[in-house]
PDB file of C-alpha atoms in Angstrom:
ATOM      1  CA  UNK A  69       5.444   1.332   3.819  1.00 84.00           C
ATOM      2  CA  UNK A  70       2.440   0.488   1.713  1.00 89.00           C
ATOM      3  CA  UNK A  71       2.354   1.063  -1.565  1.00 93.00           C
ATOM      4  CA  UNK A  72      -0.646   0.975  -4.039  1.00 95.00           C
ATOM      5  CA  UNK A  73       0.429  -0.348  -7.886  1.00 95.00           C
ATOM      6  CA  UNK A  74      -2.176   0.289 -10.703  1.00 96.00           C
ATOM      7  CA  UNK A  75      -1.943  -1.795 -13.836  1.00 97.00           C
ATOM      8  CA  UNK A  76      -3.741  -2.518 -16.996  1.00 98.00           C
ATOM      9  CA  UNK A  77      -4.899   1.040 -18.912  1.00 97.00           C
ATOM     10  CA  UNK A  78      -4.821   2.058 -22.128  1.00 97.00           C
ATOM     11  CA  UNK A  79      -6.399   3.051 -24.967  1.00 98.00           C
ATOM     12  CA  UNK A  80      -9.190   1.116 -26.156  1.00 98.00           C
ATOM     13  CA  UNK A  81     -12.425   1.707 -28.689  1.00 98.00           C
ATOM     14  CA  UNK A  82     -15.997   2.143 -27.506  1.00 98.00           C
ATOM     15  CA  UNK A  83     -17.210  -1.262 -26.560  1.00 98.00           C
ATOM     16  CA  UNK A  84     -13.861  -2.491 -26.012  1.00 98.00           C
ATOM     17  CA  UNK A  85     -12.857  -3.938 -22.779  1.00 98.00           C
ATOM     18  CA  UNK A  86      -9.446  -3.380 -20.290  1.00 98.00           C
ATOM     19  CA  UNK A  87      -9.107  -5.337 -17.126  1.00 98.00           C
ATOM     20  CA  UNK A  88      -7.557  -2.659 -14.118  1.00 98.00           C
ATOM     21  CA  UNK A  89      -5.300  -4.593 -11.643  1.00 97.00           C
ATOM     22  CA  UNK A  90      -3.789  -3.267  -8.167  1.00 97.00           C
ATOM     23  CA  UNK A  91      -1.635  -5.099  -5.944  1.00 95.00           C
ATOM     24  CA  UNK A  92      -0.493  -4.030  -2.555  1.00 92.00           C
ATOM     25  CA  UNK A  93       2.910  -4.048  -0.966  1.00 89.00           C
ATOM     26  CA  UNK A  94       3.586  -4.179   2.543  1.00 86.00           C
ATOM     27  CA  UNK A  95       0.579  -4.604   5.020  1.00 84.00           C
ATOM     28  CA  UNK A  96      -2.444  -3.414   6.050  1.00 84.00           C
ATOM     29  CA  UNK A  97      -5.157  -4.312   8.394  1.00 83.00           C
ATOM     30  CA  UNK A  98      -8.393  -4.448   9.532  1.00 86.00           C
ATOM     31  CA  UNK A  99      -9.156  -2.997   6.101  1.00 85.00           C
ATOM     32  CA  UNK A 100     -12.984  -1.889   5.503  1.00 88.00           C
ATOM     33  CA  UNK A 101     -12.955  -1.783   2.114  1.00 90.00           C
ATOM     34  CA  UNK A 102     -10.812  -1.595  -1.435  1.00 94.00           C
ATOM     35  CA  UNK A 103     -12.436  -0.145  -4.127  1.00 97.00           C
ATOM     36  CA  UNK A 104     -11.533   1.915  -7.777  1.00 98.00           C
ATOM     37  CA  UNK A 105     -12.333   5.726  -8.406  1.00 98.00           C
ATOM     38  CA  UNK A 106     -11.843   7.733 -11.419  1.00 98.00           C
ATOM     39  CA  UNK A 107     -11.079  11.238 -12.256  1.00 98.00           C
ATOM     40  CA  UNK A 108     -11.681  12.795 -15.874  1.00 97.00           C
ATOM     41  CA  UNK A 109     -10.409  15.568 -16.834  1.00 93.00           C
ATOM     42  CA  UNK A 110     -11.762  18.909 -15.831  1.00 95.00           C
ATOM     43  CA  UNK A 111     -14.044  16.785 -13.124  1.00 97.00           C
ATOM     44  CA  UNK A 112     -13.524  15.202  -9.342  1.00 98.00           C
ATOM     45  CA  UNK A 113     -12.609  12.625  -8.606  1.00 98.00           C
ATOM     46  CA  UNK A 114     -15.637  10.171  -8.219  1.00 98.00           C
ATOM     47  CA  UNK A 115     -16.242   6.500  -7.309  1.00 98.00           C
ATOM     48  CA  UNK A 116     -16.742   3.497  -9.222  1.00 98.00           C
ATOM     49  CA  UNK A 117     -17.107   0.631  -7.322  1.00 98.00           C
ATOM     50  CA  UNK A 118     -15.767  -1.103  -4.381  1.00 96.00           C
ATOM     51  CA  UNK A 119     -15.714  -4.628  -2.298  1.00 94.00           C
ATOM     52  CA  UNK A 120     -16.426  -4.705   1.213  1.00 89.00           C
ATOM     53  CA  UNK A 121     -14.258  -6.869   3.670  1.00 84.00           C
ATOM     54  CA  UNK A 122     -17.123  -9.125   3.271  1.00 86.00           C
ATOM     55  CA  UNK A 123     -16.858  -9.544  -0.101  1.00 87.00           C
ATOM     56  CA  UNK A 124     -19.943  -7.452  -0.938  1.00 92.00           C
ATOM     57  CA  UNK A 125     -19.631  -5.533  -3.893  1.00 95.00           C
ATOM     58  CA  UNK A 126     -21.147  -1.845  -4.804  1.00 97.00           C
ATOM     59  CA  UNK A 127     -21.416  -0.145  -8.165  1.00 98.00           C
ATOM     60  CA  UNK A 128     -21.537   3.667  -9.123  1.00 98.00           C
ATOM     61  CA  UNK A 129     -24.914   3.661 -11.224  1.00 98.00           C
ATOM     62  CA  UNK A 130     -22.605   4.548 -14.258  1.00 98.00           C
ATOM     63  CA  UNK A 131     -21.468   1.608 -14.611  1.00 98.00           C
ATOM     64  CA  UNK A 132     -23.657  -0.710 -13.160  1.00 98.00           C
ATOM     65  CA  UNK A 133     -23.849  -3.762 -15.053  1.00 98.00           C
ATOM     66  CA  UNK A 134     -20.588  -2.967 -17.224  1.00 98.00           C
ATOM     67  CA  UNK A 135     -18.074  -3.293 -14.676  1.00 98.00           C
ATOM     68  CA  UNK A 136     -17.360  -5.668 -12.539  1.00 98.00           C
ATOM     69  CA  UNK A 137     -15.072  -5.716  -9.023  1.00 97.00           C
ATOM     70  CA  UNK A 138     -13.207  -8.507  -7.717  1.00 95.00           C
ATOM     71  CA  UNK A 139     -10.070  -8.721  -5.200  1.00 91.00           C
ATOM     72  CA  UNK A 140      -8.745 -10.657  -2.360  1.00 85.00           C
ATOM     73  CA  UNK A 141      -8.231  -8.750   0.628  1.00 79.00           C
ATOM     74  CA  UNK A 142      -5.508 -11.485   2.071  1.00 82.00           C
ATOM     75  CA  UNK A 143      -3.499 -10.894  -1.354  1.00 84.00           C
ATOM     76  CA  UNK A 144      -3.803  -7.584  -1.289  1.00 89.00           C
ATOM     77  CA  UNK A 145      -4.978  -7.373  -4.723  1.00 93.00           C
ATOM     78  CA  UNK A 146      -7.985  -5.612  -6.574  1.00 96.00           C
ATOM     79  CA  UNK A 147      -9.146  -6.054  -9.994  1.00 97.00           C
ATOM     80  CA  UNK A 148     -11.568  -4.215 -12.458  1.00 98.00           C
ATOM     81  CA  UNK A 149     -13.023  -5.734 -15.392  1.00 98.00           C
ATOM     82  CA  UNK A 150     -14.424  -3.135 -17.783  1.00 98.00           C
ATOM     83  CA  UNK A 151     -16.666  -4.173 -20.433  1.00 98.00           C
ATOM     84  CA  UNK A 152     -18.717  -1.904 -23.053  1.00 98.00           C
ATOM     85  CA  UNK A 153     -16.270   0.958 -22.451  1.00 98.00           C
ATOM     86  CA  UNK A 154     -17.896   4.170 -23.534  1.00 97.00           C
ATOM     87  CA  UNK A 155     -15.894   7.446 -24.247  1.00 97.00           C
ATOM     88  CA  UNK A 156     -17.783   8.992 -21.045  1.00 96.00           C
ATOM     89  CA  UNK A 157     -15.209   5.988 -19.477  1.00 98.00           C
ATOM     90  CA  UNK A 158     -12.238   8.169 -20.272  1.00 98.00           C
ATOM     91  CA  UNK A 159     -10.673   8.925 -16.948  1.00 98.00           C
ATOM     92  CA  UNK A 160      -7.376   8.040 -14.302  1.00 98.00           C
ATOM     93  CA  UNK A 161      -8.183   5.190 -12.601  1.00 98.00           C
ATOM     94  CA  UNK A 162      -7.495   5.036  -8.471  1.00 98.00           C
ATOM     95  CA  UNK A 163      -7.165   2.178  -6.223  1.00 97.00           C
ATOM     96  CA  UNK A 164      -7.856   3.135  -3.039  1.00 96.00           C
ATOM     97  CA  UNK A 165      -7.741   0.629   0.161  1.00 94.00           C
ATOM     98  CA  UNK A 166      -9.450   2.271   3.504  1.00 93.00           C
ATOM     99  CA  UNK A 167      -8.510   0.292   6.669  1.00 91.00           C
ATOM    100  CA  UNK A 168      -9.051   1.247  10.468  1.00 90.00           C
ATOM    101  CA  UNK A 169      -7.011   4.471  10.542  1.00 87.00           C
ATOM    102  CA  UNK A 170      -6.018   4.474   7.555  1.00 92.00           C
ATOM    103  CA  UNK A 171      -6.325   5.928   3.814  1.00 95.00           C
ATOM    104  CA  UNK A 172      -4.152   4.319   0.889  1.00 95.00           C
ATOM    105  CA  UNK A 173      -4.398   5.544  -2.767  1.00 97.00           C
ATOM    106  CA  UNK A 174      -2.413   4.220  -5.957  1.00 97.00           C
ATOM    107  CA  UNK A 175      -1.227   6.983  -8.643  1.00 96.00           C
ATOM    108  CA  UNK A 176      -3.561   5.750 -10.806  1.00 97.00           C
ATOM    109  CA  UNK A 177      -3.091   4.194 -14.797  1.00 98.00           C
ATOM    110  CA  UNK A 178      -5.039   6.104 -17.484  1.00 98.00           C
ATOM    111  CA  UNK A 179      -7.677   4.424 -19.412  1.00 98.00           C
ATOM    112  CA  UNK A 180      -8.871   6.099 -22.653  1.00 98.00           C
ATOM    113  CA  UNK A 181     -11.798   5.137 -24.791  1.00 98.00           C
ATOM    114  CA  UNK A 182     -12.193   6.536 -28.477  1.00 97.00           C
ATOM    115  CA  UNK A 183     -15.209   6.810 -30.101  1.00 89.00           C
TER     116      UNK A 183
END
């Protein structure tokens, strides 16, 4: 069974900086693409950014330029580095891993920025 494990949230001031990390257990493959998505309160979910099996990565405009993706899709393992965190920032953050046939979410780890 796979299983999706979130790490690195917290609580953090404006311009501060947290580093997300997921790592996968068990296996998947063929997988299109891992990526992060966020939900704030009162709000949908919504995507951040994610890393194509090619390595290719794509940014929500939000935070284009602040936040950087980076994983290894043979290690199972995603990463997030979040830099000029603004309070707008303030949300759950998802792993997510889509392969062929499959959909696999983490339960998320809260990141909260104070202004």
């Amino acid at each position: 069974q796979v299983q999706l494990v979130e790490s690195g949230g917290g609580l953090v001031q404006a311009g501060g900086s947290l580093r997300l990390s997921c790592v996968a257990s068990g296996n998947i493959f063929s997988i299109n693409f891992m990526g992060w998505y966020r939900q704030a309160p009162g709000k949908q979910r919504e995507f951040v950014a994610h890393i194509n099996s090619g390595g290719v990565p794509v940014y929500a405009d939000s935070v284009k330029g602040r936040f950087t993706i980076s994983g290894d899709n043979a290690k199972l393992s995603l990463y997030l580095q979040m830099n000029s965190l603004k309070a707008d920032d303030t949300a759950v953050y998802y792993c997510r891993v889509l392969s062929i046939g499959d959909d696999y979410w983490g339960q998320g780890t809260q990141v909260t920025v104070s202004s």
